[in-house]
Coordinates of C-alpha atoms and ligand atoms in Angstrom, one line a residue:
X507 CA 0.0 -0.2 0.1
X508 CA 1.4 3.4 -1.0
X509 CA 1.6 5.8 1.9
X510 CA 1.8 9.6 2.3
X511 CA -0.4 12.2 0.3
X512 CA -0.2 13.3 -3.1
X513 CA -1.9 16.2 -5.0
X514 CA -3.9 14.5 -7.9
X515 CA -6.6 16.7 -9.0
X516 CA -9.8 15.5 -10.6
X517 CA -9.0 16.6 -14.0
X518 CA -6.3 18.7 -16.0
X519 CA -6.6 20.3 -19.8
X520 CA -3.9 19.6 -22.1
X521 CA -2.7 23.0 -23.4
X522 CA 0.8 23.6 -24.7
X523 CA 2.9 25.9 -26.9
X524 CA 0.5 25.6 -29.8
X525 CA -2.6 27.0 -28.1
X526 CA -0.2 29.9 -26.7
X527 CA 0.8 30.4 -30.4
X528 CA -2.6 30.9 -31.6
X529 CA -3.9 33.1 -28.7
X530 CA -1.1 35.4 -29.7
X531 CA -1.9 35.3 -33.2
X532 CA -5.4 36.2 -32.5
X533 CA -4.3 39.1 -30.1
X534 CA -2.0 40.5 -32.7
X535 CA -4.6 40.5 -35.4
X536 CA -6.7 43.1 -33.3
X537 CA -9.9 41.0 -34.4
X538 CA -11.0 39.5 -31.0
X539 CA -14.7 38.7 -32.0
X540 CA -16.8 37.7 -35.0
X541 CA -13.5 37.1 -36.8
X542 CA -12.1 34.3 -39.0
X543 CA -11.1 31.8 -36.2
X544 CA -14.9 31.1 -35.4
X545 CA -15.7 29.9 -39.0
X546 CA -12.2 27.8 -38.9
X547 CA -13.3 26.2 -35.6
X548 CA -16.7 25.5 -36.8
X549 CA -15.5 23.8 -40.1
X550 CA -13.0 21.6 -38.3
X551 CA -15.3 20.7 -35.4
X552 CA -18.2 19.7 -38.0
X553 CA -15.8 17.5 -39.7
X554 CA -14.7 15.9 -36.5
X555 CA -18.0 14.7 -35.6
X556 CA -19.1 14.1 -39.2
X557 CA -21.9 16.7 -39.3
X558 CA -22.4 19.3 -42.0
X559 CA -23.1 22.3 -39.9
X560 CA -21.6 23.7 -36.7
X561 CA -22.2 26.8 -34.9
X562 CA -20.1 27.9 -32.0
X563 CA -21.5 29.5 -28.7
X564 CA -20.4 30.6 -25.5
X565 CA -21.1 27.3 -23.4
X566 CA -22.8 24.0 -23.7
X567 CA -25.7 25.4 -21.8
X568 CA -26.2 28.1 -24.3
X569 CA -26.3 25.6 -27.1
X570 CA -28.8 23.3 -25.5
X571 CA -30.8 26.5 -24.6
X572 CA -30.8 27.4 -28.5
X573 CA -32.0 24.1 -29.5
X574 CA -35.0 24.4 -27.3
X575 CA -35.8 27.7 -28.8
X576 CA -35.3 26.3 -32.3
X577 CA -37.6 23.5 -31.5
X578 CA -40.3 26.0 -30.6
X579 CA -40.2 24.9 -26.6
X580 CA -42.5 27.1 -24.9
X581 CA -44.9 27.5 -21.7
X582 CA -47.1 24.4 -21.3
X583 CA -44.8 22.0 -22.9
X584 CA -42.9 19.1 -21.6
X585 CA -39.3 17.9 -22.3
X586 CA -38.1 14.6 -21.5
X587 CA -34.7 14.1 -20.3
X588 CA -32.4 12.3 -18.1
X589 CA -32.3 12.7 -14.1
X590 CA -28.5 11.2 -14.1
X591 CA -27.0 14.3 -15.9
X592 CA -25.5 17.7 -15.4
X593 CA -28.5 20.3 -14.5
X594 CA -28.2 22.2 -17.9
X595 CA -29.8 19.4 -19.7
X596 CA -33.0 19.9 -17.9
X597 CA -32.6 23.9 -17.4
X598 CA -32.5 24.3 -21.0
X599 CA -36.4 23.4 -21.0
X600 CA -37.2 25.6 -18.0
X601 CA -35.5 28.6 -19.6
X602 CA -38.4 28.4 -22.2
X603 CA -41.2 27.9 -19.6
X604 CA -41.5 24.1 -20.2
X605 CA -41.6 21.5 -17.5
X606 CA -38.6 18.9 -17.3
X607 CA -40.0 15.4 -17.3
X608 CA -37.7 12.7 -15.9
X609 CA -37.3 9.4 -17.4
X610 CA -35.4 6.6 -15.7
X611 CA -32.0 5.2 -17.0
X612 CA -30.6 1.9 -18.0
X613 CA -28.6 0.5 -15.1
X614 CA -25.7 -0.5 -17.2
X615 CA -25.2 2.5 -19.3
X616 CA -26.5 5.2 -17.2
X617 CA -28.2 6.6 -20.3
X618 CA -31.8 7.1 -20.9
X619 CA -33.9 4.0 -21.2
X620 CA -35.6 4.3 -24.5
X621 CA -38.8 2.3 -22.9
X622 CA -39.1 4.9 -20.1
X623 CA -38.8 7.8 -22.3
X624 CA -41.7 6.4 -24.5
X625 CA -43.7 5.7 -21.3
X626 CA -43.2 9.3 -20.3
X627 CA -44.7 10.6 -23.5
X628 CA -48.0 12.6 -23.2
X629 CA -49.9 15.1 -25.6
X630 CA -47.8 17.9 -24.0
X631 CA -44.4 16.5 -24.9
X632 CA -42.5 18.6 -27.3
X633 CA -38.8 17.3 -27.3
X634 CA -36.5 14.7 -25.7
X635 CA -33.1 15.8 -24.5
X636 CA -30.8 12.7 -24.5
X637 CA -27.5 12.7 -22.7
X638 CA -24.5 10.8 -23.7
X639 CA -23.4 10.3 -20.0
X640 CA -19.8 10.1 -19.3
X641 CA -19.1 9.9 -23.1
X642 CA -21.0 6.9 -23.6
X643 CA -23.4 7.3 -26.6
X644 CA -27.0 7.1 -26.1
X645 CA -29.4 4.7 -27.9
X646 CA -29.5 7.1 -31.0
X647 CA -31.5 4.9 -33.4
X648 CA -34.3 4.1 -30.9
X649 CA -34.5 7.6 -29.6
X650 CA -34.8 8.8 -33.2
X651 CA -37.5 6.3 -34.0
X652 CA -39.4 7.4 -30.7
X653 CA -39.0 11.2 -31.7
X654 CA -40.1 10.5 -35.4
X655 CA -43.1 8.4 -34.3
X656 CA -44.5 11.0 -31.8
X657 CA -43.2 14.1 -33.9
X658 CA -40.9 15.3 -31.2
X659 CA -37.5 17.1 -31.5
X660 CA -34.7 15.0 -30.4
X661 CA -31.8 16.9 -28.9
X662 CA -28.5 15.1 -28.0
X663 CA -26.6 16.6 -25.2
X664 CA -23.3 15.4 -26.3
X665 CA -21.2 17.6 -24.0
X666 CA -19.2 14.9 -22.6
X667 CA -18.9 12.9 -25.7
X668 CA -16.7 14.3 -28.3
X669 CA -14.9 11.4 -30.1
X670 CA -17.5 8.8 -29.2
X671 CA -18.6 6.6 -31.9
X672 CA -22.2 5.1 -32.6
X673 CA -22.5 2.1 -35.0
X674 CA -19.2 2.8 -36.2
X675 CA -19.4 6.3 -37.1
X676 CA -18.7 9.3 -35.0
X677 CA -21.4 10.5 -32.7
X678 CA -23.0 13.4 -34.1
X679 CA -23.1 11.9 -37.5
X680 CA -26.6 10.3 -37.4
X681 CA -28.7 13.4 -38.3
X682 CA -29.4 14.4 -34.9
X683 CA -28.7 18.1 -33.5
X684 CA -26.2 17.8 -30.9
X685 CA -24.5 20.0 -28.3
X686 CA -20.7 19.9 -27.2
X687 CA -19.1 21.7 -24.3
X688 CA -15.4 22.9 -23.6
X689 CA -15.3 23.6 -20.1
X690 CA -11.6 22.5 -19.1
X691 CA -12.7 19.2 -17.6
X692 CA -13.9 18.1 -21.1
X693 CA -12.1 16.0 -23.9
X694 CA -11.1 19.6 -25.2
X695 CA -11.4 23.0 -23.7
X696 CA -11.6 26.6 -24.9
X697 CA -11.9 27.8 -21.2
X698 CA -15.7 28.2 -21.7
X699 CA -17.4 27.5 -24.9
X700 CA -19.6 25.1 -27.0
X701 CA -20.7 23.8 -30.4
X702 CA -24.1 23.0 -31.7
X703 CA -24.0 20.6 -34.7
X704 CA -26.9 20.2 -37.0
X705 CA -27.9 18.4 -40.2
X706 CA -30.3 21.3 -41.1
X707 CA -29.0 24.4 -42.9
X708 CA -32.0 26.2 -41.9
X709 CA -31.4 25.3 -38.2
X710 CA -27.8 26.4 -38.4
X711 CA -28.7 29.9 -40.0
X712 CA -31.1 30.4 -37.2
X713 CA -28.7 29.3 -34.6
X714 CA -26.2 31.8 -36.0
X715 CA -28.7 34.8 -35.7
X716 CA -29.9 33.6 -32.1
X717 CA -26.6 33.3 -30.7
X718 CA -25.8 37.0 -32.2
X719 CA -28.8 39.0 -30.5
X720 CA -31.2 37.8 -33.2
X721 CA -29.3 39.7 -36.0
X722 CA -30.4 38.5 -39.5
X723 CA -27.9 37.1 -42.0
X724 CA -26.6 40.2 -44.0
X725 CA -28.5 42.7 -41.9
X726 CA -27.1 45.7 -40.3
X727 CA -25.3 45.6 -36.9
X728 CA -28.6 47.2 -35.3
X729 CA -31.0 45.2 -37.3
X730 CA -32.4 42.4 -35.2
X731 CA -35.1 40.0 -37.0
X732 CA -35.9 38.2 -33.8
X733 CA -35.4 37.9 -30.1
X734 CA -31.7 36.7 -29.5
X735 CA -29.2 36.4 -27.1
X736 CA -25.4 37.1 -26.7
X737 CA -24.2 33.6 -26.9
X738 CA -21.4 34.3 -29.0
X739 CA -17.8 32.5 -28.7
X740 CA -14.9 35.1 -29.3
X741 CA -11.8 34.4 -31.5
X742 CA -9.5 33.8 -28.6
X743 CA -11.5 30.9 -27.7
X744 CA -12.2 29.8 -31.2
X745 CA -8.4 29.5 -31.8
X746 CA -7.8 27.6 -28.6
X747 CA -10.4 25.0 -29.9
X748 CA -8.3 25.0 -33.4
X749 CA -5.4 24.1 -31.4
X750 CA -7.1 21.6 -29.1
X751 CA -8.7 19.6 -32.3
X752 CA -5.3 19.3 -33.8
X753 CA -4.3 17.2 -30.7
X754 CA -7.7 15.6 -30.3
X755 CA -6.7 12.1 -31.4
X756 CA -3.6 12.2 -28.9
X757 CA -6.0 13.3 -26.3
X758 CA -8.5 10.7 -26.9
X759 CA -5.8 8.0 -27.0
X760 CA -4.2 9.1 -23.7
X761 CA -7.8 9.0 -22.1
X762 CA -8.4 5.6 -23.2
X763 CA -5.1 4.5 -21.9
X764 CA -5.6 5.9 -18.6
X765 CA -8.9 4.5 -18.4
X766 CA -7.6 0.9 -19.3
X767 CA -5.3 1.2 -16.7
X768 CA -7.8 2.0 -14.1
X769 CA -9.8 -1.1 -15.3
X770 CA -7.0 -3.1 -14.9
X771 CA -6.0 -1.8 -11.1
X772 CA -9.5 -2.2 -10.1
X773 CA -10.6 -5.5 -11.8
X774 CA -10.2 -7.4 -8.6
X775 CA -12.0 -5.2 -6.1
X776 CA -14.9 -7.1 -4.7
X777 CA -18.3 -5.7 -5.6
X778 CA -16.8 -2.5 -7.1
X779 CA -18.8 -1.3 -10.3
X780 CA -16.5 -0.2 -13.1
X781 CA -17.8 1.7 -16.3
X782 CA -19.7 -0.3 -18.7
X783 CA -17.6 -1.6 -21.7
X784 CA -18.0 -0.8 -25.2
X785 CA -20.1 -3.2 -27.5
X786 CA -20.4 -3.2 -31.4
X787 CA -22.5 -0.2 -31.7
X788 CA -21.3 2.0 -28.8
X789 CA -17.8 3.4 -28.3
X790 CA -17.3 5.5 -25.2
X791 CA -15.1 8.7 -25.4
X792 CA -13.5 9.0 -21.8
X793 CA -14.8 11.9 -20.1
X794 CA -14.4 10.8 -16.6
X795 CA -13.9 7.5 -14.8
X796 CA -16.8 6.8 -12.6
X797 CA -17.1 3.8 -10.3
X798 CA -19.9 2.2 -8.3
X799 CA -18.9 1.5 -4.7
X800 CA -19.7 -1.9 -3.4
X801 CA -23.0 -2.2 -1.8
X802 CA -22.8 -1.3 1.8
X803 CA -19.7 0.7 1.4
X804 CA -20.0 4.2 3.1
X805 CA -19.4 6.8 0.3
X806 CA -18.7 9.8 2.5
X807 CA -15.9 7.9 4.6
X808 CA -14.4 6.8 1.3
X809 CA -14.4 10.3 0.0
X810 CA -12.7 11.6 3.4
X811 CA -10.0 9.0 3.0
X812 CA -9.4 10.0 -0.7
X813 CA -9.3 13.7 0.1
X814 CA -7.1 13.3 3.2
X815 CA -4.5 11.8 0.9
X816 CA -4.9 14.5 -1.7
X817 CA -6.9 12.4 -4.2
X818 CA -9.5 14.6 -6.1
X819 CA -13.0 13.2 -6.2
X820 CA -16.4 14.2 -6.9
X821 CA -19.9 12.6 -6.3
X822 CA -21.0 12.1 -9.8
X823 CA -23.9 12.5 -10.3
X824 CA -26.7 13.6 -7.9
X825 CA -29.9 13.4 -9.4
X826 CA -31.4 16.5 -11.1
X827 CA -34.9 16.0 -9.9
X828 CA -33.6 15.6 -6.2
X829 CA -31.9 19.2 -6.4
X830 CA -33.4 21.6 -4.1
X831 CA -34.8 24.0 -6.7
X832 CA -36.4 21.2 -8.5
X833 CA -38.1 19.9 -5.4
X834 CA -39.3 23.4 -4.6
X835 CA -40.4 24.2 -8.2
X836 CA -42.0 20.9 -9.4
X837 CA -42.6 18.8 -6.0
X838 CA -40.2 16.1 -7.3
X839 CA -39.0 13.7 -4.6
X840 CA -37.5 10.3 -4.1
X841 CA -38.9 7.4 -6.0
X842 CA -39.5 9.3 -9.2
X843 CA -36.6 7.5 -11.1
X844 CA -35.4 4.5 -8.7
X845 CA -32.4 3.4 -10.9
X846 CA -31.0 6.7 -11.2
X847 CA -31.5 7.2 -7.4
X848 CA -29.7 4.1 -6.5
X849 CA -26.9 4.6 -8.9
X850 CA -26.5 8.2 -7.7
X851 CA -25.9 7.3 -4.2
X852 CA -23.1 5.1 -4.9
X853 CA -21.3 6.5 -8.0
X854 CA -17.9 8.3 -7.5
X855 CA -15.5 10.0 -10.0
X856 CA -11.8 9.4 -9.7
X857 CA -9.0 11.9 -11.0
X858 CA -8.9 11.5 -14.8
X859 CA -7.3 13.2 -17.8
X860 CA -5.2 12.4 -20.7
X861 CA -1.7 12.6 -19.1
X862 CA -2.4 11.1 -15.7
X863 CA 0.6 9.4 -14.6
X864 CA 0.6 5.7 -14.1
X865 CA 2.0 5.8 -10.6
X866 CA -0.5 8.5 -9.6
X867 CA -3.3 5.9 -10.8
X868 CA -1.6 3.4 -8.6
X869 CA -1.7 5.6 -5.6
X870 CA -5.4 6.3 -6.4
X871 CA -6.7 2.9 -6.6
X872 CA -4.5 1.7 -3.5
X873 CA -6.1 4.6 -1.5
X874 CA -9.3 3.6 -2.9
X875 CA -8.9 0.0 -1.9
X876 CA -7.7 0.9 1.6
X877 CA -10.7 3.4 2.0
X878 CA -13.2 0.8 0.9
X879 CA -11.5 -1.8 3.4
Ligands
PLP1341 C1 -24.2 16.6 -19.7 C2 -23.6 17.9 -19.7 N1 -24.5 18.8 -20.3 C3 -24.4 20.3 -20.5 C4 -23.3 20.7 -19.8 C5 -23.1 22.3 -19.7 O1 -21.9 22.7 -20.4 P1 -21.3 24.1 -20.2 O2 -20.7 23.8 -18.9 O3 -20.3 24.5 -21.3 O4 -22.3 25.1 -20.2 C6 -22.3 20.0 -19.3 C7 -20.9 20.3 -18.9 O5 -20.7 20.6 -17.6 C8 -22.4 18.4 -19.3 O6 -21.6 17.6 -18.7

């Protein structure tokens, strides 16, 4: 057993001289917003996920909100989504006055269970926001079929899944509108930022207007065709994104290797649940390494031991419907989504990034074994 403490953070971006060089280039150009780096980032990002159109925005949350606006989500509507996600995938519906409806998850993948989604549909349902949680692709075909059958909009929250593959093609290439995010714990970062990818030219044009205060294509600076937002990304961030895409393959390979090492190191811990493995149709892009503690283990004391030894950890993920503001607004409580609630009590994220050293991983897993007892 390794002893002592180390400082091992939960995540770390991979930035180097290339991003520095690109940022300096933008600064020297004097054009910091609405410049050429945004188009370039969008084109390269669209190519990376196999979608025809991309619109860069200020965050993943902004992208999800805009797709709800495009879908015409409004007061009186319901939007079905996953309780086991980051709050933004539910909040985007609330911003437009709709009510989030939580369908339960599949216990293996932790993504929305398509049967639960279908069972949650009512005459008020307007859209489904699926989430590719922890980078594992959701059941795109089934969800697209359900959406088509009931004339609903499907939005894929792929904020954690850049680089994932579904049925041998990049996630994003299946015809769905999808949102991607670049906070520094993500596969690539722009500091803050996001992209919406779409297969509709009309949606793409609308997104570009909505993110830019509703200005119309070709109109003047003070001509506003619709109610819009300032959800623009700037050229500095877009240039960082270009630098990040250049090393995307290396980042993804590093993350895959680190995940495989955790899986090997933890394979023999009794009762410990490890992230589900890929199958023929689903290939994960590693976002975080989330374990499920053995039944009966006290998660809070495990967290204390890890933290005392400098190992970063997080309770990924609390159920969205059990957050205090959700309970207060909608009266949600325990029992609404039993599978998500059960998973949520026992899951825990370990330090994870593309360049995590093997000896740090050994320290993390030794400490974890000791903490579980
Ligand atoms: C599943 C999911 N959806 C949405 C978001 C929101 O992205 P952002 O933080 O860029 O607004 C995140 C990122 O934290 C996320 O993990």
